[in-house]
Amino acid sequence: MILTGLLVGAILGVVMQRGRFCVTGMIRDIFLQRSWRGFVALLVVIAVHAIGLAALTSTGVIAPDHTTFAPAAVIVGGFLFGLGIILAGGCASGTWYRSAEGLVGSWIALAMYALSAAAMKYGALRGLDTWMKSWDTGLTTIPKALGVSPWWFVVAISVITFILVRRFRARDTKRPAAARLTNQPVWKRPLHLYTAGALVGLIGVVAWPLSAATGRNSGLGITTPTANTLQYTVTGDDGFIDWGVLLVLGLLVGAFIAAKSTGEFRVRIPDATTTVRSVAGGLLMGIGATLAGGCTVGNGMVQTSLFSFQGWIALLFIAVGIGVGAKYWLKPATATPTKTPQTAPQTTAAAISAALPDSPANTAIPGMQMATGFINLHSKADDKARHLGDGYFALDSLGAVCPFPLIEAKDVMADLEPGQHLVIDFDCTQGTETIPQWAVEDGHEVTDFHDTGEAAWQITIKKGHVDRDDISSV
């Protein structure tokens, strides 16, 4: 029966990888993009999960043990976890499936996450965890505190989610669809974010009774299983191997299969800055998630669907941590202008040559050198991007982790004139969704979008007259 954890985890890994499903990005977009569109996908998970768990509880199939609310631990832990996932570049489940895409930075963050979580639960930091949780209010769920049926909350969040989904879907139909990769079959295309959210919610419903049948009275969870995986690796004690451990291992396997089969797996080595952030982020993730009693899965999806005080307050302070981290750490790089010509990447140059055979960039003039390097015209477009001629600029974001390709693209695009083109090379998988979506929302036109190899893409965006359909009022 314990092997069902591996199967459920594998399915979860496929869905998350194909849906680019990461709670960090959903909340981060509220601060960076002023958009609640992604956050609604999290509400879809919670609503579907809430309906399923309430039904299973009402019929006696499961009997959840509700965690009591320890304010100091949950607030501090949630905030630290939010900071950590900004530094690490993804939430707990996101770090697992991005590791399966070949991101070495995620491997480092995952190792640090496991280390600090294990230290908090079983090792040197266990005293800190116990002390922080010593102030316990005894409160469990909001419905119980109010003396009402949880179904009132289930219906309320389901109705709210339904309205928001309809609103955002209606907005999508009133403007051009976000660009899709042009040289891929349908089966390789990512899942719609809301479809992925509904599937994650359903998987969570199925997970609980299967997990409970093995003696683990819980559903989806990442932090304790991650710590237990490390404990088993170090001690060899098979008592640490449970349904949850097989769940996270299955998630890794499923995400790898999905990434490899769709050409989205490639080992990518981080630079020094990303490596340091991965170490710090992973350590904060493990400490924060243990204090808060769960990560964006355990708290943000499961406990919220049970309407526990812990789940909703932890989610709130995770969001606060993400907001603070985004403000201080997610900024475009400072441009360093230079007059030294540099050779443009072959993928970008080849694309412009094919698209504009008669452009100045392809016209050889005796005694003149083609301007493919950085040129100093006192603008970010020229300082950060290569001027390819005929109104085309190339931005090389290969190796940059999300959301930095998008951040840099927005920074350069702000200095372009309407009608000029920005050609972006990137290898961040999530960018295949976030960059086209940004282009649509900001009124730009995607004129070309294709892959350039294993886990590498190129998108060409023509700047429009920005008329953003801002949705921050939701």
CSV table of C-alpha atoms in Angstrom, one decimal:
chain,number,residue,atom,x,y,z
A,1,MET,CA,0.0,0.0,0.0
A,2,ILE,CA,2.9,2.3,0.7
A,3,LEU,CA,3.8,2.2,-3.0
A,4,THR,CA,0.7,4.2,-3.8
A,5,GLY,CA,2.8,7.2,-2.5
A,6,LEU,CA,5.2,6.7,-5.3
A,7,LEU,CA,2.4,6.6,-7.9
A,8,VAL,CA,0.6,9.6,-6.5
A,9,GLY,CA,3.9,11.5,-6.3
A,10,ALA,CA,4.7,10.7,-9.9
A,11,ILE,CA,1.3,12.0,-11.1
A,12,LEU,CA,1.7,15.1,-9.0
A,13,GLY,CA,5.2,15.7,-10.5
A,14,VAL,CA,3.9,15.4,-14.0
A,15,VAL,CA,1.1,17.8,-13.4
A,16,MET,CA,3.2,20.4,-11.6
A,17,GLN,CA,6.0,20.3,-14.2
A,18,ARG,CA,3.6,20.5,-17.1
A,19,GLY,CA,1.6,23.2,-15.4
A,20,ARG,CA,4.7,25.2,-14.3
A,21,PHE,CA,2.9,25.1,-10.9
A,22,CYS,CA,4.7,27.0,-8.3
A,23,VAL,CA,3.1,29.0,-5.4
A,24,THR,CA,6.1,31.3,-5.2
A,25,GLY,CA,5.4,32.6,-8.7
A,26,MET,CA,1.7,32.9,-8.0
A,27,ILE,CA,2.2,35.1,-5.0
A,28,ARG,CA,5.3,36.9,-6.4
A,29,ASP,CA,3.2,38.1,-9.4
A,30,ILE,CA,1.0,40.1,-7.0
A,31,PHE,CA,4.0,42.2,-6.2
A,32,LEU,CA,6.0,42.2,-9.4
A,33,GLN,CA,3.2,42.2,-12.0
A,34,ARG,CA,0.3,43.6,-9.9
A,35,SER,CA,-1.6,40.5,-11.1
A,36,TRP,CA,-3.8,38.1,-9.1
A,37,ARG,CA,-4.3,35.8,-12.1
A,38,GLY,CA,-1.8,33.2,-10.8
A,39,PHE,CA,-3.0,33.3,-7.2
A,40,VAL,CA,-6.5,32.3,-8.4
A,41,ALA,CA,-4.9,29.0,-9.4
A,42,LEU,CA,-4.0,28.4,-5.8
A,43,LEU,CA,-7.6,29.2,-4.8
A,44,VAL,CA,-8.6,26.5,-7.3
A,45,VAL,CA,-6.4,24.0,-5.5
A,46,ILE,CA,-7.8,25.0,-2.1
A,47,ALA,CA,-11.5,25.0,-3.3
A,48,VAL,CA,-11.2,21.5,-5.0
A,49,HIS,CA,-9.3,20.2,-2.0
A,50,ALA,CA,-11.7,21.6,0.5
A,51,ILE,CA,-14.7,20.1,-1.2
A,52,GLY,CA,-13.0,16.7,-1.4
A,53,LEU,CA,-11.7,16.6,2.1
A,54,ALA,CA,-15.0,17.9,3.6
A,55,ALA,CA,-16.8,15.1,1.7
A,56,LEU,CA,-14.4,12.4,2.9
A,57,THR,CA,-14.6,13.7,6.5
A,58,SER,CA,-18.4,13.9,6.5
A,59,THR,CA,-18.7,10.3,5.3
A,60,GLY,CA,-16.1,9.0,7.8
A,61,VAL,CA,-13.5,8.0,5.2
A,62,ILE,CA,-10.9,10.2,6.8
A,63,ALA,CA,-10.5,11.8,10.3
A,64,PRO,CA,-8.0,14.6,10.1
A,65,ASP,CA,-6.1,15.5,13.2
A,66,HIS,CA,-6.3,19.3,13.3
A,67,THR,CA,-3.1,21.1,14.3
A,68,THR,CA,-3.3,23.6,17.1
A,69,PHE,CA,-2.2,27.2,16.3
A,70,ALA,CA,1.1,28.4,17.8
A,71,PRO,CA,1.2,32.1,16.7
A,72,ALA,CA,4.9,33.0,17.1
A,73,ALA,CA,6.1,29.9,15.3
A,74,VAL,CA,3.6,30.2,12.5
A,75,ILE,CA,4.1,33.9,11.9
A,76,VAL,CA,7.9,33.9,12.1
A,77,GLY,CA,8.2,30.6,10.2
A,78,GLY,CA,5.8,31.7,7.4
A,79,PHE,CA,7.8,34.9,7.0
A,80,LEU,CA,11.2,33.1,6.9
A,81,PHE,CA,9.8,30.5,4.5
A,82,GLY,CA,8.6,33.3,2.2
A,83,LEU,CA,12.0,34.9,2.2
A,84,GLY,CA,13.6,31.5,1.6
A,85,ILE,CA,11.6,30.6,-1.5
A,86,ILE,CA,12.3,33.9,-3.1
A,87,LEU,CA,16.1,33.3,-2.7
A,88,ALA,CA,15.8,29.6,-3.7
A,89,GLY,CA,13.7,30.5,-6.8
A,90,GLY,CA,10.8,28.2,-5.9
A,91,CYS,CA,8.6,26.8,-3.2
A,92,ALA,CA,9.2,23.4,-1.6
A,93,SER,CA,7.3,21.4,-4.3
A,94,GLY,CA,8.7,23.7,-7.0
A,95,THR,CA,12.2,23.0,-5.8
A,96,TRP,CA,11.6,19.3,-6.1
A,97,TYR,CA,10.3,19.4,-9.7
A,98,ARG,CA,12.8,22.0,-10.9
A,99,SER,CA,15.5,19.7,-9.6
A,100,ALA,CA,14.0,17.2,-12.0
A,101,GLU,CA,14.4,19.7,-14.8
A,102,GLY,CA,18.2,19.7,-14.3
A,103,LEU,CA,18.6,23.0,-12.3
A,104,VAL,CA,21.7,22.5,-10.2
A,105,GLY,CA,20.7,25.5,-8.1
A,106,SER,CA,17.5,23.7,-7.1
A,107,TRP,CA,19.5,20.6,-6.2
A,108,ILE,CA,21.6,22.8,-3.8
A,109,ALA,CA,18.4,24.5,-2.4
A,110,LEU,CA,16.8,21.1,-1.9
A,111,ALA,CA,19.8,19.7,-0.1
A,112,MET,CA,19.9,22.7,2.2
A,113,TYR,CA,16.1,22.5,2.7
A,114,ALA,CA,16.4,18.9,3.8
A,115,LEU,CA,19.3,19.6,6.1
A,116,SER,CA,17.7,22.5,8.0
A,117,ALA,CA,14.3,20.8,8.2
A,118,ALA,CA,16.0,17.7,9.6
A,119,ALA,CA,18.0,19.8,12.1
A,120,MET,CA,14.8,21.5,13.2
A,121,LYS,CA,12.8,18.2,13.6
A,122,TYR,CA,15.5,15.8,14.8
A,123,GLY,CA,18.8,17.5,15.4
A,124,ALA,CA,20.6,20.6,16.8
A,125,LEU,CA,17.8,23.0,16.2
A,126,ARG,CA,15.0,20.9,17.7
A,127,GLY,CA,15.1,23.0,20.9
A,128,LEU,CA,14.4,26.2,18.9
A,129,ASP,CA,11.4,24.6,17.3
A,130,THR,CA,10.0,23.4,20.6
A,131,TRP,CA,10.6,26.8,22.2
A,132,MET,CA,9.0,28.8,19.4
A,133,LYS,CA,5.9,26.5,19.6
A,134,SER,CA,5.6,26.7,23.4
A,135,TRP,CA,3.0,29.5,23.0
A,136,ASP,CA,0.1,27.4,21.7
A,137,THR,CA,-3.4,28.9,21.6
A,138,GLY,CA,-5.1,25.6,21.3
A,139,LEU,CA,-7.2,26.9,18.4
A,140,THR,CA,-7.6,24.5,15.5
A,141,THR,CA,-10.0,25.4,12.7
A,142,ILE,CA,-12.0,28.6,12.1
A,143,PRO,CA,-15.3,26.7,11.7
A,144,LYS,CA,-14.8,25.0,15.0
A,145,ALA,CA,-14.0,28.2,16.8
A,146,LEU,CA,-17.2,29.8,15.4
A,147,GLY,CA,-19.2,26.7,16.1
A,148,VAL,CA,-20.4,26.3,12.5
A,149,SER,CA,-20.2,23.5,9.9
A,150,PRO,CA,-17.1,23.7,7.7
A,151,TRP,CA,-19.4,23.3,4.7
A,152,TRP,CA,-20.2,27.0,5.0
A,153,PHE,CA,-16.6,27.8,4.3
A,154,VAL,CA,-16.3,25.2,1.6
A,155,VAL,CA,-19.2,26.7,-0.3
A,156,ALA,CA,-18.0,30.3,0.3
A,157,ILE,CA,-14.5,29.7,-1.1
A,158,SER,CA,-15.8,27.6,-4.0
A,159,VAL,CA,-18.2,30.4,-5.0
A,160,ILE,CA,-15.5,33.0,-4.7
A,161,THR,CA,-13.0,30.9,-6.7
A,162,PHE,CA,-15.6,30.2,-9.4
A,163,ILE,CA,-16.3,33.9,-9.8
A,164,LEU,CA,-12.7,34.8,-10.1
A,165,VAL,CA,-11.9,32.0,-12.6
A,166,ARG,CA,-14.8,33.2,-14.8
A,167,ARG,CA,-13.5,36.8,-14.5
A,168,PHE,CA,-10.0,36.0,-15.5
A,169,ARG,CA,-11.1,33.6,-18.3
A,170,ALA,CA,-13.4,36.3,-19.6
A,171,ARG,CA,-10.5,38.8,-19.7
A,172,ASP,CA,-8.4,36.3,-21.6
A,173,THR,CA,-11.0,35.9,-24.3
A,174,LYS,CA,-11.2,39.7,-24.8
A,175,ARG,CA,-7.5,40.0,-25.7
A,176,PRO,CA,-5.1,38.1,-27.9
A,177,ALA,CA,-4.2,34.7,-26.6
A,178,ALA,CA,-0.7,34.3,-25.1
A,179,ALA,CA,1.7,32.9,-27.6
A,180,ARG,CA,2.5,29.2,-27.7
A,181,LEU,CA,5.6,27.5,-29.0
A,182,THR,CA,5.2,27.2,-32.7
A,183,ASN,CA,7.4,24.2,-33.4
A,184,GLN,CA,5.9,21.8,-30.8
A,185,PRO,CA,3.1,19.2,-31.0
A,186,VAL,CA,0.0,19.8,-28.8
A,187,TRP,CA,1.0,17.1,-26.3
A,188,LYS,CA,4.1,18.9,-25.5
A,189,ARG,CA,2.3,22.1,-24.6
A,190,PRO,CA,2.0,23.1,-20.9
A,191,LEU,CA,-1.2,22.7,-19.0
A,192,HIS,CA,-3.4,25.7,-18.4
A,193,LEU,CA,-2.6,27.0,-14.9
A,194,TYR,CA,-6.2,26.6,-13.7
A,195,THR,CA,-6.4,23.1,-15.1
A,196,ALA,CA,-3.2,22.2,-13.3
A,197,GLY,CA,-4.7,23.7,-10.1
A,198,ALA,CA,-7.8,21.6,-10.3
A,199,LEU,CA,-5.7,18.4,-10.9
A,200,VAL,CA,-3.4,19.2,-8.0
A,201,GLY,CA,-6.5,19.6,-5.8
A,202,LEU,CA,-7.9,16.3,-6.9
A,203,ILE,CA,-4.6,14.6,-6.3
A,204,GLY,CA,-4.6,16.0,-2.8
A,205,VAL,CA,-8.1,14.5,-2.2
A,206,VAL,CA,-7.0,11.1,-3.4
A,207,ALA,CA,-3.8,11.3,-1.5
A,208,TRP,CA,-5.3,11.5,2.0
A,209,PRO,CA,-7.1,8.2,2.3
A,210,LEU,CA,-4.3,6.4,0.6
A,211,SER,CA,-1.8,7.9,3.0
A,212,ALA,CA,-4.1,7.2,6.0
A,213,ALA,CA,-4.4,3.6,5.0
A,214,THR,CA,-0.6,3.2,5.7
A,215,GLY,CA,-0.9,4.8,9.1
A,216,ARG,CA,0.1,8.3,8.1
A,217,ASN,CA,-3.0,10.4,8.8
A,218,SER,CA,-2.2,13.2,6.5
A,219,GLY,CA,-2.3,14.1,2.8
A,220,LEU,CA,0.1,16.0,0.6
A,221,GLY,CA,3.2,17.2,2.4
A,222,ILE,CA,6.7,18.1,1.5
A,223,THR,CA,8.7,19.3,4.5
A,224,THR,CA,8.6,16.3,6.8
A,225,PRO,CA,9.0,13.8,4.0
A,226,THR,CA,12.1,15.8,2.7
A,227,ALA,CA,13.6,15.7,6.2
A,228,ASN,CA,12.8,12.0,6.6
A,229,THR,CA,14.5,11.3,3.2
A,230,LEU,CA,17.7,12.8,4.5
A,231,GLN,CA,17.4,11.1,7.9
A,232,TYR,CA,17.1,7.7,6.1
A,233,THR,CA,20.0,8.5,3.9
A,234,VAL,CA,22.2,9.4,6.9
A,235,THR,CA,21.1,6.8,9.4
A,236,GLY,CA,19.8,3.9,7.3
A,237,ASP,CA,16.8,3.7,9.7
A,238,ASP,CA,14.0,2.4,7.5
A,239,GLY,CA,11.5,3.7,10.1
A,240,PHE,CA,11.8,7.0,8.3
A,241,ILE,CA,10.5,5.6,5.1
A,242,ASP,CA,6.8,6.2,4.9
A,243,TRP,CA,4.1,7.1,2.4
A,244,GLY,CA,5.3,10.8,2.4
A,245,VAL,CA,8.9,9.9,1.5
A,246,LEU,CA,7.7,7.9,-1.5
A,247,LEU,CA,5.4,10.9,-2.4
A,248,VAL,CA,8.3,13.3,-2.8
A,249,LEU,CA,10.5,10.7,-4.5
A,250,GLY,CA,7.7,10.0,-6.9
A,251,LEU,CA,7.3,13.7,-7.5
A,252,LEU,CA,10.9,13.9,-8.6
A,253,VAL,CA,10.5,10.9,-10.9
A,254,GLY,CA,7.3,12.1,-12.4
A,255,ALA,CA,8.7,15.6,-13.1
A,256,PHE,CA,11.8,14.1,-14.6
A,257,ILE,CA,9.8,12.0,-17.0
A,258,ALA,CA,7.7,14.9,-18.0
A,259,ALA,CA,10.6,17.2,-18.5
A,260,LYS,CA,12.7,14.7,-20.4
A,261,SER,CA,10.0,13.6,-22.7
A,262,THR,CA,9.1,17.2,-23.7
A,263,GLY,CA,12.7,18.4,-24.2
A,264,GLU,CA,12.7,20.5,-21.0
A,265,PHE,CA,15.5,18.7,-19.2
A,266,ARG,CA,19.0,20.0,-19.3
A,267,VAL,CA,21.6,20.2,-16.5
A,268,ARG,CA,22.1,24.0,-15.9
A,269,ILE,CA,24.9,25.2,-13.6
A,270,PRO,CA,24.2,28.3,-11.6
A,271,ASP,CA,26.5,31.3,-11.3
A,272,ALA,CA,28.1,32.2,-7.9
A,273,THR,CA,25.3,34.6,-6.9
A,274,THR,CA,22.5,32.1,-7.7
A,275,THR,CA,24.5,29.4,-5.8
A,276,VAL,CA,24.8,31.5,-2.6
A,277,ARG,CA,21.1,32.4,-2.9
A,278,SER,CA,20.2,28.7,-3.2
A,279,VAL,CA,22.1,27.8,-0.1
A,280,ALA,CA,20.6,30.6,2.0
A,281,GLY,CA,17.1,30.1,0.5
A,282,GLY,CA,17.2,26.3,1.2
A,283,LEU,CA,18.2,26.8,4.8
A,284,LEU,CA,15.5,29.4,5.4
A,285,MET,CA,12.9,27.1,3.8
A,286,GLY,CA,13.6,24.2,6.1
A,287,ILE,CA,13.7,26.4,9.2
A,288,GLY,CA,10.6,28.4,8.2
A,289,ALA,CA,8.5,25.5,7.1
A,290,THR,CA,9.2,23.5,10.2
A,291,LEU,CA,8.3,26.4,12.5
A,292,ALA,CA,5.1,27.2,10.5
A,293,GLY,CA,4.1,23.5,10.5
A,294,GLY,CA,4.2,23.2,6.8
A,295,CYS,CA,5.2,24.7,3.5
A,296,THR,CA,3.1,26.1,0.6
A,297,VAL,CA,1.7,22.5,0.2
A,298,GLY,CA,1.2,21.5,3.8
A,299,ASN,CA,-0.1,24.9,4.9
A,300,GLY,CA,-0.9,26.7,1.7
A,301,MET,CA,-2.9,23.8,0.1
A,302,VAL,CA,-3.9,21.3,2.8
A,303,GLN,CA,-4.3,23.3,6.0
A,304,THR,CA,-6.1,26.1,4.2
A,305,SER,CA,-8.6,23.6,2.7
A,306,LEU,CA,-9.2,22.4,6.3
A,307,PHE,CA,-9.7,26.1,7.2
A,308,SER,CA,-7.2,25.9,10.1
A,309,PHE,CA,-5.9,29.0,11.7
A,310,GLN,CA,-2.4,27.7,11.1
A,311,GLY,CA,-2.9,27.3,7.4
A,312,TRP,CA,-4.4,30.7,6.5
A,313,ILE,CA,-2.1,32.7,8.8
A,314,ALA,CA,0.9,30.9,7.6
A,315,LEU,CA,-0.1,31.6,4.0
A,316,LEU,CA,-0.5,35.3,4.8
A,317,PHE,CA,3.0,35.6,6.3
A,318,ILE,CA,4.5,33.5,3.5
A,319,ALA,CA,3.0,36.1,1.2
A,320,VAL,CA,4.5,38.9,3.3
A,321,GLY,CA,7.9,37.2,3.2
A,322,ILE,CA,7.6,36.8,-0.6
A,323,GLY,CA,6.7,40.5,-0.9
A,324,VAL,CA,9.7,41.7,1.1
A,325,GLY,CA,12.0,39.3,-0.7
A,326,ALA,CA,10.8,40.4,-4.1
A,327,LYS,CA,11.3,44.1,-3.2
A,328,TYR,CA,14.9,43.7,-2.1
A,329,TRP,CA,16.2,40.8,-4.2
A,330,LEU,CA,14.2,40.7,-7.5
A,331,LYS,CA,15.6,43.7,-9.3
A,332,PRO,CA,17.0,44.1,-12.8
A,333,ALA,CA,20.8,44.1,-13.0
A,334,THR,CA,22.5,47.5,-13.3
A,335,ALA,CA,23.6,48.0,-16.9
A,336,THR,CA,27.3,48.2,-17.6
A,337,PRO,CA,27.7,49.9,-21.0
A,338,THR,CA,30.7,49.1,-23.1
A,339,LYS,CA,31.9,50.0,-26.6
A,340,THR,CA,33.6,46.8,-27.2
A,341,PRO,CA,31.9,44.7,-29.8
A,342,GLN,CA,30.9,41.2,-28.8
A,343,THR,CA,29.7,38.4,-30.9
A,344,ALA,CA,26.0,37.7,-30.5
A,345,PRO,CA,24.8,34.1,-29.7
A,346,GLN,CA,24.4,32.1,-32.8
A,347,THR,CA,20.7,31.4,-32.0
A,348,THR,CA,19.8,35.1,-32.0
A,349,ALA,CA,21.9,36.1,-35.0
A,350,ALA,CA,20.6,33.2,-37.0
A,351,ALA,CA,17.0,34.1,-36.2
A,352,ILE,CA,17.4,37.7,-37.3
A,353,SER,CA,19.2,36.7,-40.4
A,354,ALA,CA,16.4,34.3,-41.4
A,355,ALA,CA,13.7,36.8,-40.6
A,356,LEU,CA,15.3,39.9,-42.2
A,357,PRO,CA,17.6,38.8,-45.0
A,358,ASP,CA,17.7,42.3,-46.4
A,359,SER,CA,18.2,44.1,-43.1
A,360,PRO,CA,21.3,46.3,-42.3
A,361,ALA,CA,22.4,43.5,-39.9
A,362,ASN,CA,23.0,41.2,-43.0
A,363,THR,CA,24.3,43.8,-45.4
A,364,ALA,CA,28.1,43.6,-45.7
A,365,ILE,CA,29.7,47.1,-46.4
A,366,PRO,CA,33.4,47.1,-47.2
A,367,GLY,CA,35.4,48.5,-44.3
A,368,MET,CA,32.5,48.4,-41.9
A,369,GLN,CA,31.8,46.0,-39.1
A,370,MET,CA,28.3,44.8,-38.3
A,371,ALA,CA,27.0,46.2,-35.0
A,372,THR,CA,26.4,43.1,-33.0
A,373,GLY,CA,28.0,44.2,-29.8
A,374,PHE,CA,27.0,46.5,-27.0
A,375,ILE,CA,26.8,50.1,-28.1
A,376,ASN,CA,26.7,53.1,-25.9
A,377,LEU,CA,23.7,55.2,-26.8
A,378,HIS,CA,22.9,56.0,-23.1
A,379,SER,CA,19.8,53.7,-22.9
A,380,LYS,CA,19.2,50.4,-21.2
A,381,ALA,CA,18.2,48.8,-24.5
A,382,ASP,CA,21.7,49.5,-25.8
A,383,ASP,CA,23.5,48.9,-22.5
A,384,LYS,CA,21.9,45.5,-21.7
A,385,ALA,CA,20.9,44.2,-25.2
A,386,ARG,CA,22.7,43.9,-28.5
A,387,HIS,CA,21.5,46.1,-31.3
A,388,LEU,CA,21.0,43.9,-34.3
A,389,GLY,CA,19.9,46.5,-36.7
A,390,ASP,CA,16.5,47.3,-38.3
A,391,GLY,CA,14.9,47.9,-34.9
A,392,TYR,CA,15.9,44.6,-33.4
A,393,PHE,CA,17.6,44.1,-30.0
A,394,ALA,CA,18.8,40.8,-28.5
A,395,LEU,CA,18.7,40.0,-24.8
A,396,ASP,CA,20.7,37.0,-23.7
A,397,SER,CA,19.1,35.5,-20.6
A,398,LEU,CA,20.5,32.0,-20.9
A,399,GLY,CA,21.5,30.7,-17.5
A,400,ALA,CA,19.3,33.2,-15.6
A,401,VAL,CA,16.7,31.6,-13.3
A,402,CYS,CA,13.1,32.7,-13.1
A,403,PRO,CA,11.9,35.4,-12.8
A,404,PHE,CA,15.0,37.2,-13.9
A,405,PRO,CA,14.5,36.7,-17.7
A,406,LEU,CA,11.2,38.4,-17.4
A,407,ILE,CA,12.5,41.2,-15.1
A,408,GLU,CA,15.3,42.0,-17.5
A,409,ALA,CA,13.0,41.8,-20.5
A,410,LYS,CA,10.7,44.3,-18.9
A,411,ASP,CA,13.6,46.6,-18.0
A,412,VAL,CA,14.9,46.7,-21.6
A,413,MET,CA,11.5,46.9,-23.2
A,414,ALA,CA,10.7,50.0,-21.2
A,415,ASP,CA,13.5,51.8,-23.3
A,416,LEU,CA,12.4,50.6,-26.7
A,417,GLU,CA,10.2,52.6,-29.0
A,418,PRO,CA,6.8,51.2,-30.2
A,419,GLY,CA,7.4,48.9,-33.2
A,420,GLN,CA,10.9,47.8,-32.2
A,421,HIS,CA,11.6,44.2,-31.4
A,422,LEU,CA,13.3,42.4,-28.5
A,423,VAL,CA,14.6,38.9,-29.1
A,424,ILE,CA,15.1,37.0,-25.9
A,425,ASP,CA,17.0,33.8,-25.5
A,426,PHE,CA,16.3,32.0,-22.2
A,427,ASP,CA,16.4,28.6,-20.6
A,428,CYS,CA,14.1,29.1,-17.6
A,429,THR,CA,11.1,26.7,-18.1
A,430,GLN,CA,8.6,28.9,-16.3
A,431,GLY,CA,9.5,31.7,-18.7
A,432,THR,CA,7.7,29.9,-21.5
A,433,GLU,CA,4.5,30.9,-19.8
A,434,THR,CA,5.4,34.1,-17.9
A,435,ILE,CA,7.1,36.0,-20.7
A,436,PRO,CA,4.3,35.5,-23.3
A,437,GLN,CA,1.7,36.3,-20.7
A,438,TRP,CA,3.4,39.5,-19.8
A,439,ALA,CA,3.6,40.4,-23.5
A,440,VAL,CA,-0.2,40.1,-23.8
A,441,GLU,CA,-1.0,41.9,-20.6
A,442,ASP,CA,1.3,44.8,-21.5
A,443,GLY,CA,0.0,45.1,-25.1
A,444,HIS,CA,3.0,43.8,-27.0
A,445,GLU,CA,3.0,41.3,-29.9
A,446,VAL,CA,4.9,38.1,-30.0
A,447,THR,CA,6.1,37.7,-33.6
A,448,ASP,CA,8.1,34.5,-33.1
A,449,PHE,CA,8.4,31.8,-30.3
A,450,HIS,CA,10.3,28.6,-30.7
A,451,ASP,CA,12.7,26.3,-28.9
A,452,THR,CA,16.4,26.4,-29.8
A,453,GLY,CA,17.4,23.1,-28.3
A,454,GLU,CA,17.0,21.1,-25.1
A,455,ALA,CA,15.4,23.4,-22.5
A,456,ALA,CA,16.3,26.5,-24.5
A,457,TRP,CA,13.9,29.0,-26.1
A,458,GLN,CA,13.8,32.1,-28.1
A,459,ILE,CA,10.9,34.6,-28.2
A,460,THR,CA,10.7,37.8,-30.3
A,461,ILE,CA,8.4,40.6,-28.9
A,462,LYS,CA,7.4,43.7,-30.8
A,463,LYS,CA,6.7,46.6,-28.5
A,464,GLY,CA,3.2,48.0,-28.7
A,465,HIS,CA,1.6,51.1,-27.4
A,466,VAL,CA,1.3,49.9,-23.8
A,467,ASP,CA,-2.4,49.7,-22.7
A,468,ARG,CA,-2.1,47.4,-19.8
A,469,ASP,CA,-5.3,45.6,-18.7
A,470,ASP,CA,-4.4,45.9,-15.1
A,471,ILE,CA,-6.1,43.4,-12.8
A,472,SER,CA,-4.8,44.4,-9.5
A,473,SER,CA,-8.3,45.5,-8.4
A,474,VAL,CA,-9.4,41.9,-8.1
